Short mmCIF file of C-alpha atoms in Angstrom, two decimals:
data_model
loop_
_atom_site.label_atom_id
_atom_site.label_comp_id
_atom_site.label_asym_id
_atom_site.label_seq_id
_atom_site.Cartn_x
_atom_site.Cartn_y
_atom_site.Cartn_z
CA UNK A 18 -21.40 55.98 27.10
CA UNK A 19 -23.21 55.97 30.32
CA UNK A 20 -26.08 57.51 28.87
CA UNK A 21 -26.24 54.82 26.64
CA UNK A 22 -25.37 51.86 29.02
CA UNK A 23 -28.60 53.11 31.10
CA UNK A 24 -30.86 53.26 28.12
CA UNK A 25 -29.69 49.81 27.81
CA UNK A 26 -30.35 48.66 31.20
CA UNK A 27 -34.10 50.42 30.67
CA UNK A 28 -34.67 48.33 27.32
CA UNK A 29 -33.39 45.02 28.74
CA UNK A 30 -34.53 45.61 32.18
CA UNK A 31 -30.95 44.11 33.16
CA UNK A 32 -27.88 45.49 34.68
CA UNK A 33 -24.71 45.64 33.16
CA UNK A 34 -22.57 45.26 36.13
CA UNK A 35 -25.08 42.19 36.83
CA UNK A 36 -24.56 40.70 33.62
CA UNK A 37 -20.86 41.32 33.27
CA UNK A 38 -20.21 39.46 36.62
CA UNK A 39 -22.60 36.90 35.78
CA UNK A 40 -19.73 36.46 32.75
CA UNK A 41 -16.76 36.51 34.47
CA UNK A 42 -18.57 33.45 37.06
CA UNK A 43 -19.55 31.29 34.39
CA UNK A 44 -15.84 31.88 32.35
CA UNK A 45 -13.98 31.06 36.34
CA UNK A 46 -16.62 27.74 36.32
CA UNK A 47 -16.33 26.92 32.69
CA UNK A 48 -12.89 27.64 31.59
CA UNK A 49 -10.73 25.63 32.77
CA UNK A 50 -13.00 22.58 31.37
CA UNK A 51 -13.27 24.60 27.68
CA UNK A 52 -9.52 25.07 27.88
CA UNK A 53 -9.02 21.26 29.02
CA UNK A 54 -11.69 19.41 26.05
CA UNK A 55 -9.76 21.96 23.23
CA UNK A 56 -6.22 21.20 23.99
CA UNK A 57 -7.86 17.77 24.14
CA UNK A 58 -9.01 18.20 20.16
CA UNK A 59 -5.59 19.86 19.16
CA UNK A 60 -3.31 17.29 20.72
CA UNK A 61 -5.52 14.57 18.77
CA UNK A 62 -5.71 16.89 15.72
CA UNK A 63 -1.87 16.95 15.92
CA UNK A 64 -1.68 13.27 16.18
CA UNK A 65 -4.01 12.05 13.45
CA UNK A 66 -2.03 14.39 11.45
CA UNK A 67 1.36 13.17 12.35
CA UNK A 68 0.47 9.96 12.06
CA UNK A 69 -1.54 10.61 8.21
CA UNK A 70 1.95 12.38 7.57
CA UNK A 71 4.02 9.43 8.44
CA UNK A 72 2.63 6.82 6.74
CA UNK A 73 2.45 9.07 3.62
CA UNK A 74 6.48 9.60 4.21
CA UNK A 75 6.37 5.59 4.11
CA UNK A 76 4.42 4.99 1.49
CA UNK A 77 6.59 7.67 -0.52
CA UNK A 78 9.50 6.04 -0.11
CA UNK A 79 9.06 2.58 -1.36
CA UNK A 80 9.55 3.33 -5.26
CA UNK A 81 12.77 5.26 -4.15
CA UNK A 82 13.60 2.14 -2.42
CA UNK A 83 12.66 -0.16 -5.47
CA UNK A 84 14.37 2.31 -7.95
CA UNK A 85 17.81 2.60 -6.10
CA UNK A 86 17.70 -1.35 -5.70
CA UNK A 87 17.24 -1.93 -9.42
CA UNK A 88 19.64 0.00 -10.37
CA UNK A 89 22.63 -1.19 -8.11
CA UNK A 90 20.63 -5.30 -8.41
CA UNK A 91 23.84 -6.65 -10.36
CA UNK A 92 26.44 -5.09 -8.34
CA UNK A 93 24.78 -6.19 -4.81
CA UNK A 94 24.45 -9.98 -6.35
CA UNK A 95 27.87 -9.70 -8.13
CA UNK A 96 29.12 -9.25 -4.64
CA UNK A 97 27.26 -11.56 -2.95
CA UNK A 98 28.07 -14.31 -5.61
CA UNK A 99 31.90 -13.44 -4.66
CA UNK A 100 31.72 -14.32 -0.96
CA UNK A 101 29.72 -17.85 -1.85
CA UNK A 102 32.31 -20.71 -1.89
CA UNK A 103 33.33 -21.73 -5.20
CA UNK A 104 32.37 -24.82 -4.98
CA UNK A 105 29.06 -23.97 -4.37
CA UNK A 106 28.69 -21.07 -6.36
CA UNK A 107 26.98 -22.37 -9.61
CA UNK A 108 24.21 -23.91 -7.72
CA UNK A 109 23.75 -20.72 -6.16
CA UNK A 110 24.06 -18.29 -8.86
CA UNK A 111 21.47 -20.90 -10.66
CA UNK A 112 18.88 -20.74 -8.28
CA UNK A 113 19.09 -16.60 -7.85
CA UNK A 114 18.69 -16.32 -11.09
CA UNK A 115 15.68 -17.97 -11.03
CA UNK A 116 14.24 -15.88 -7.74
CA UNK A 117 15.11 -12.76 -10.22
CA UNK A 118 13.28 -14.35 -13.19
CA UNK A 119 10.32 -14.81 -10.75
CA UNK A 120 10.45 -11.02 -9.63
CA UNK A 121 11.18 -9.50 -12.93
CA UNK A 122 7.78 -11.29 -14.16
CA UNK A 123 5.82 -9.83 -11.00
CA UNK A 124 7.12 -6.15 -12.10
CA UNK A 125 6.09 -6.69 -15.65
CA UNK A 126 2.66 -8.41 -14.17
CA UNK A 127 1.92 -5.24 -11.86
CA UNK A 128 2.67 -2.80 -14.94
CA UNK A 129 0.04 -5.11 -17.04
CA UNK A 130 -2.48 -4.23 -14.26
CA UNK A 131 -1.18 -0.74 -13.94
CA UNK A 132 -1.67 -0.26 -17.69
CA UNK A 133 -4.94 -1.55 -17.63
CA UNK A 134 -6.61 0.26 -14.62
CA UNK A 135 -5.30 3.56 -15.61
CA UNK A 136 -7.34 2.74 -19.61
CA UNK A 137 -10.22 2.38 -17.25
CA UNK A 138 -9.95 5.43 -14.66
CA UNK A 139 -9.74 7.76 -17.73
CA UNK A 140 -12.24 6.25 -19.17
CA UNK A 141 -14.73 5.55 -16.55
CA UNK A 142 -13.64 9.47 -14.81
CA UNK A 143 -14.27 10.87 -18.16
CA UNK A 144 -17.75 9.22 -18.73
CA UNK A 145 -18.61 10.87 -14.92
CA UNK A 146 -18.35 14.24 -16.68
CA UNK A 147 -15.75 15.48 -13.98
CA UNK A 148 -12.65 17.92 -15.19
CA UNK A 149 -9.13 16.68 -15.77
CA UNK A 150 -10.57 12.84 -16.01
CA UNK A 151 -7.99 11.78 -18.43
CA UNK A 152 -4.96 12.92 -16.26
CA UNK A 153 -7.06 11.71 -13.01
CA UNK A 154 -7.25 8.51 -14.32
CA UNK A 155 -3.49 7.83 -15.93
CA UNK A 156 -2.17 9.22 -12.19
CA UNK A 157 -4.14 6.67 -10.56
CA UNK A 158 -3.09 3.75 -12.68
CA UNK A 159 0.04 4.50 -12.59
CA UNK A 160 0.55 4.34 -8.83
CA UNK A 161 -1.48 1.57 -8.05
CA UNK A 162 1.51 -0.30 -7.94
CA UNK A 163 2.02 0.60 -4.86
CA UNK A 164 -1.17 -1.23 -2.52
CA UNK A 165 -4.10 1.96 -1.77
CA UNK A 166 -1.31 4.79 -3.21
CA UNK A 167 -3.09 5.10 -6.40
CA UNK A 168 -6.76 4.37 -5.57
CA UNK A 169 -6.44 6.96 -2.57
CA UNK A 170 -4.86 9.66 -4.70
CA UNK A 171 -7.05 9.71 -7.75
CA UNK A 172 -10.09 9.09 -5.39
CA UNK A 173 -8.74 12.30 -3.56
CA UNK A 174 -8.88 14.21 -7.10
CA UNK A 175 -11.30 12.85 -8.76
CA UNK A 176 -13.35 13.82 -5.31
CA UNK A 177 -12.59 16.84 -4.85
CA UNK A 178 -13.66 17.41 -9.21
CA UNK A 179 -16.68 16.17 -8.62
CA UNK A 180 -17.76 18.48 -5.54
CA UNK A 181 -16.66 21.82 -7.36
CA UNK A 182 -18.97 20.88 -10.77
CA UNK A 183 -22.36 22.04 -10.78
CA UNK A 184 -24.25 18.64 -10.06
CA UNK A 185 -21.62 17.52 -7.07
CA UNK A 186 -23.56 14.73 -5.91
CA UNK A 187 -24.43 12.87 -8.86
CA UNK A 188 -20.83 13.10 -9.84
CA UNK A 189 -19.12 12.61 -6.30
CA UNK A 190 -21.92 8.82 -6.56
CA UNK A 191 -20.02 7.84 -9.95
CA UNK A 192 -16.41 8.47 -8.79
CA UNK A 193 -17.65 6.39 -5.62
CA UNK A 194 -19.12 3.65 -7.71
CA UNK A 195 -16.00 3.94 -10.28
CA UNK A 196 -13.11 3.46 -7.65
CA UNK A 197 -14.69 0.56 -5.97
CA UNK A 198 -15.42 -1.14 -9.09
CA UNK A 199 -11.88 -0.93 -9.91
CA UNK A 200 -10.55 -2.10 -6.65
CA UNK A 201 -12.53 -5.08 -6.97
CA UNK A 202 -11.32 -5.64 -10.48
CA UNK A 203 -7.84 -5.44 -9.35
CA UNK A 204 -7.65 -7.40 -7.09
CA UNK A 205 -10.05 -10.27 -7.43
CA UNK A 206 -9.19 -10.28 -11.10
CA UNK A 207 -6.73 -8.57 -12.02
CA UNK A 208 -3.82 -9.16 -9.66
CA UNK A 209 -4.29 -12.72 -9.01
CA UNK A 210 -4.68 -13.42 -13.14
CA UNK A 211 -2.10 -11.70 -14.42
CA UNK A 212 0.36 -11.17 -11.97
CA UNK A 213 -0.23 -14.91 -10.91
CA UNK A 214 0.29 -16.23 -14.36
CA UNK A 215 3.29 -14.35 -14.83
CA UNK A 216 4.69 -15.71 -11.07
CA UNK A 217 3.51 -18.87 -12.05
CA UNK A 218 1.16 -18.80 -9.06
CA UNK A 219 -2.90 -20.01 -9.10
CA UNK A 220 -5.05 -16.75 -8.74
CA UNK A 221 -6.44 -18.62 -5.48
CA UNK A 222 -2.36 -18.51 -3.93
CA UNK A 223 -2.36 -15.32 -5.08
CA UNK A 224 -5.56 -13.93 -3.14
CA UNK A 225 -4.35 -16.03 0.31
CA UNK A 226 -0.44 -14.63 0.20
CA UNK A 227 -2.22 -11.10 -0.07
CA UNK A 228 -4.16 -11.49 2.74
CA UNK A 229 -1.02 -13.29 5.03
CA UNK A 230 0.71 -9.90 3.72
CA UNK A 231 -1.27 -7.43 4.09
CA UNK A 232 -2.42 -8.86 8.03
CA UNK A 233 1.32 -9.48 8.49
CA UNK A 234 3.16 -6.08 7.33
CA UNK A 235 0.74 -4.06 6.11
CA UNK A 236 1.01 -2.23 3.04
CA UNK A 237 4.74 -3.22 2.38
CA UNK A 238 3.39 -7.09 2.92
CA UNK A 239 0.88 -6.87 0.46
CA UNK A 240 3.56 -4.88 -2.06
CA UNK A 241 6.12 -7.78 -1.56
CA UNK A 242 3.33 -10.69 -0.86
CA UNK A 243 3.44 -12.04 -4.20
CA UNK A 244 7.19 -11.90 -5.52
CA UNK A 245 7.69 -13.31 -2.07
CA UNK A 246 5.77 -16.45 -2.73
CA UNK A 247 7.57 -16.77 -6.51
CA UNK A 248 10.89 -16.96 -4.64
CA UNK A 249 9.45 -19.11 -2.45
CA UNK A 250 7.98 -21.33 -4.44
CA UNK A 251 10.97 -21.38 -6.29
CA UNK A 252 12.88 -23.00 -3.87
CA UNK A 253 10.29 -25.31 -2.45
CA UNK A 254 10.77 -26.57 -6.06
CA UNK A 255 14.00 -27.65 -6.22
CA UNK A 256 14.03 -28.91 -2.30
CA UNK A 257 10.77 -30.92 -3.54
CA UNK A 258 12.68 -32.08 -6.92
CA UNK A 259 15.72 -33.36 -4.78
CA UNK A 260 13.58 -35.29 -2.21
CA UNK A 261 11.83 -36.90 -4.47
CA UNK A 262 15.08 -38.12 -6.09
CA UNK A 263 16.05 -39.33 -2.77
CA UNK A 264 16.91 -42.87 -1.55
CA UNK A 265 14.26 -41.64 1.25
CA UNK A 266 11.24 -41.29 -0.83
CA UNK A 267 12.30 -44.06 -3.59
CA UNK A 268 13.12 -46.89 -1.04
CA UNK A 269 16.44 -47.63 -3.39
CA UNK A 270 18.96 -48.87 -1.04
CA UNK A 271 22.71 -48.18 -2.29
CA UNK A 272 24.23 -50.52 -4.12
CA UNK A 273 26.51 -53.12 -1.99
CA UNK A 274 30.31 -52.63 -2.35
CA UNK A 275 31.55 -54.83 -4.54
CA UNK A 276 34.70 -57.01 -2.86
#
């Protein structure tokens, strides 16, 4: 080993002692800085994916929360119509039943447009040439019900298909240019048409309450944004019906006592 560390320092025409101290400087001056900036990248490594994780967690949990609330819907408002005062309780029960109308239309609304995007994902994925299209495609229809679940998951698969087949790029383009055709079918024509007509909302209320959601709560906003404004609207309805039959807005004065 000696023998060989000299021939070394002959070829190079540098000592080894030399060097390795030269090392061991530059590691004492450098690092503490290299230690610093990568703890730096793993605590926001960490946090990007705690964060990812979270909202994933979120997201996951709002068709538990919609499932466990349909099926235990009649007991919670047979309660609740229990502790109303009777005297009130038909006009109550009356107008409940027409908030629950409003949101059973929006659920049969979003499975129209769930329905219809997931005919188009297969169809569109399939025409891309990428494997397991067809599944791809019903996957992401069916959970675009909930806002950006379903677009980001089959854009995740139908991604990662395209970059394993032979011509990646082309077919990584067409998924691009599929997925964004589709969110711009469902919601600047979709949503608003169907789910609107079914809420009995204009496609124009429909695009503003989505926005006031989605800025307001994020993705649970936009997910409760529309149903929101049925119930809403609803209401208005009758408080606009019984104003209008009002001595207020008719000018009728009551009729004088008779003596």
């Amino acid at each position: 080993l000696p023998g060989a560390l000299a021939s070394l320092e002959n070829m190079t025409g540098m000592s080894v002692d030399g060097t390795l101290a030269m090392i061991q400087e530059k590691a004492r001056e450098y690092g503490p800085e290299l230690v610093q900036n990568i703890g730096k990248v793993m605590g926001a490594g960490a946090q990007s994916t705690f964060s990812a994780a979270s909202k994933l967690i979120y997201v996951a949990t709002i068709p538990l929360f919609v499932f466990y609330l349909a099926r235990d819907f009649d007991k919670i408002t047979g309660w609740v119509a229990s502790q109303i005062p009777v005297q009130r309780r038909s006009f109550v029960v009356k107008h409940v039943k027409s908030a629950d109308e409003v949101i059973g239309q929006w659920l049969r609304g979003q499975a129209q447009v769930a329905l219809i995007l997931a005919c188009f994902y297969a169809v569109a994925l399939s025409l891309t040439g990428i494997p397991l299209a067809l599944p791809i495609g019903l996957l992401a229809g069916m959970f675009s019900v909930i806002p950006y679940l379903g677009g980001f998951l089959g854009f995740s698969l139908a991604m990662m298909m395209a970059l394993l087949t032979l011509d990646g790029g082309g077919s990584a383009m067409c998924v691009c240019i599929v997925f964004i055709v589709a969110n711009l079918l469902a919601g600047y024509i979709l949503t608003p048409k169907i789910v609107g007509e079914k809420v009995g909302l204009s496609p124009l209320v429909v695009l503003v309450v989505l926005l006031i959601g989605g800025e307001a709560l994020g993705i649970f906003g936009v997910l409760i944004a529309v149903p929101a404004a049925g119930v809403i609207k609803v209401f208005a309805g009758e408080a606009l019906n019984w104003y209008r039959s009002s001595r207020h807005f008719t000018g009728e004065d009551p009729s004088p006592a008779e003596e």
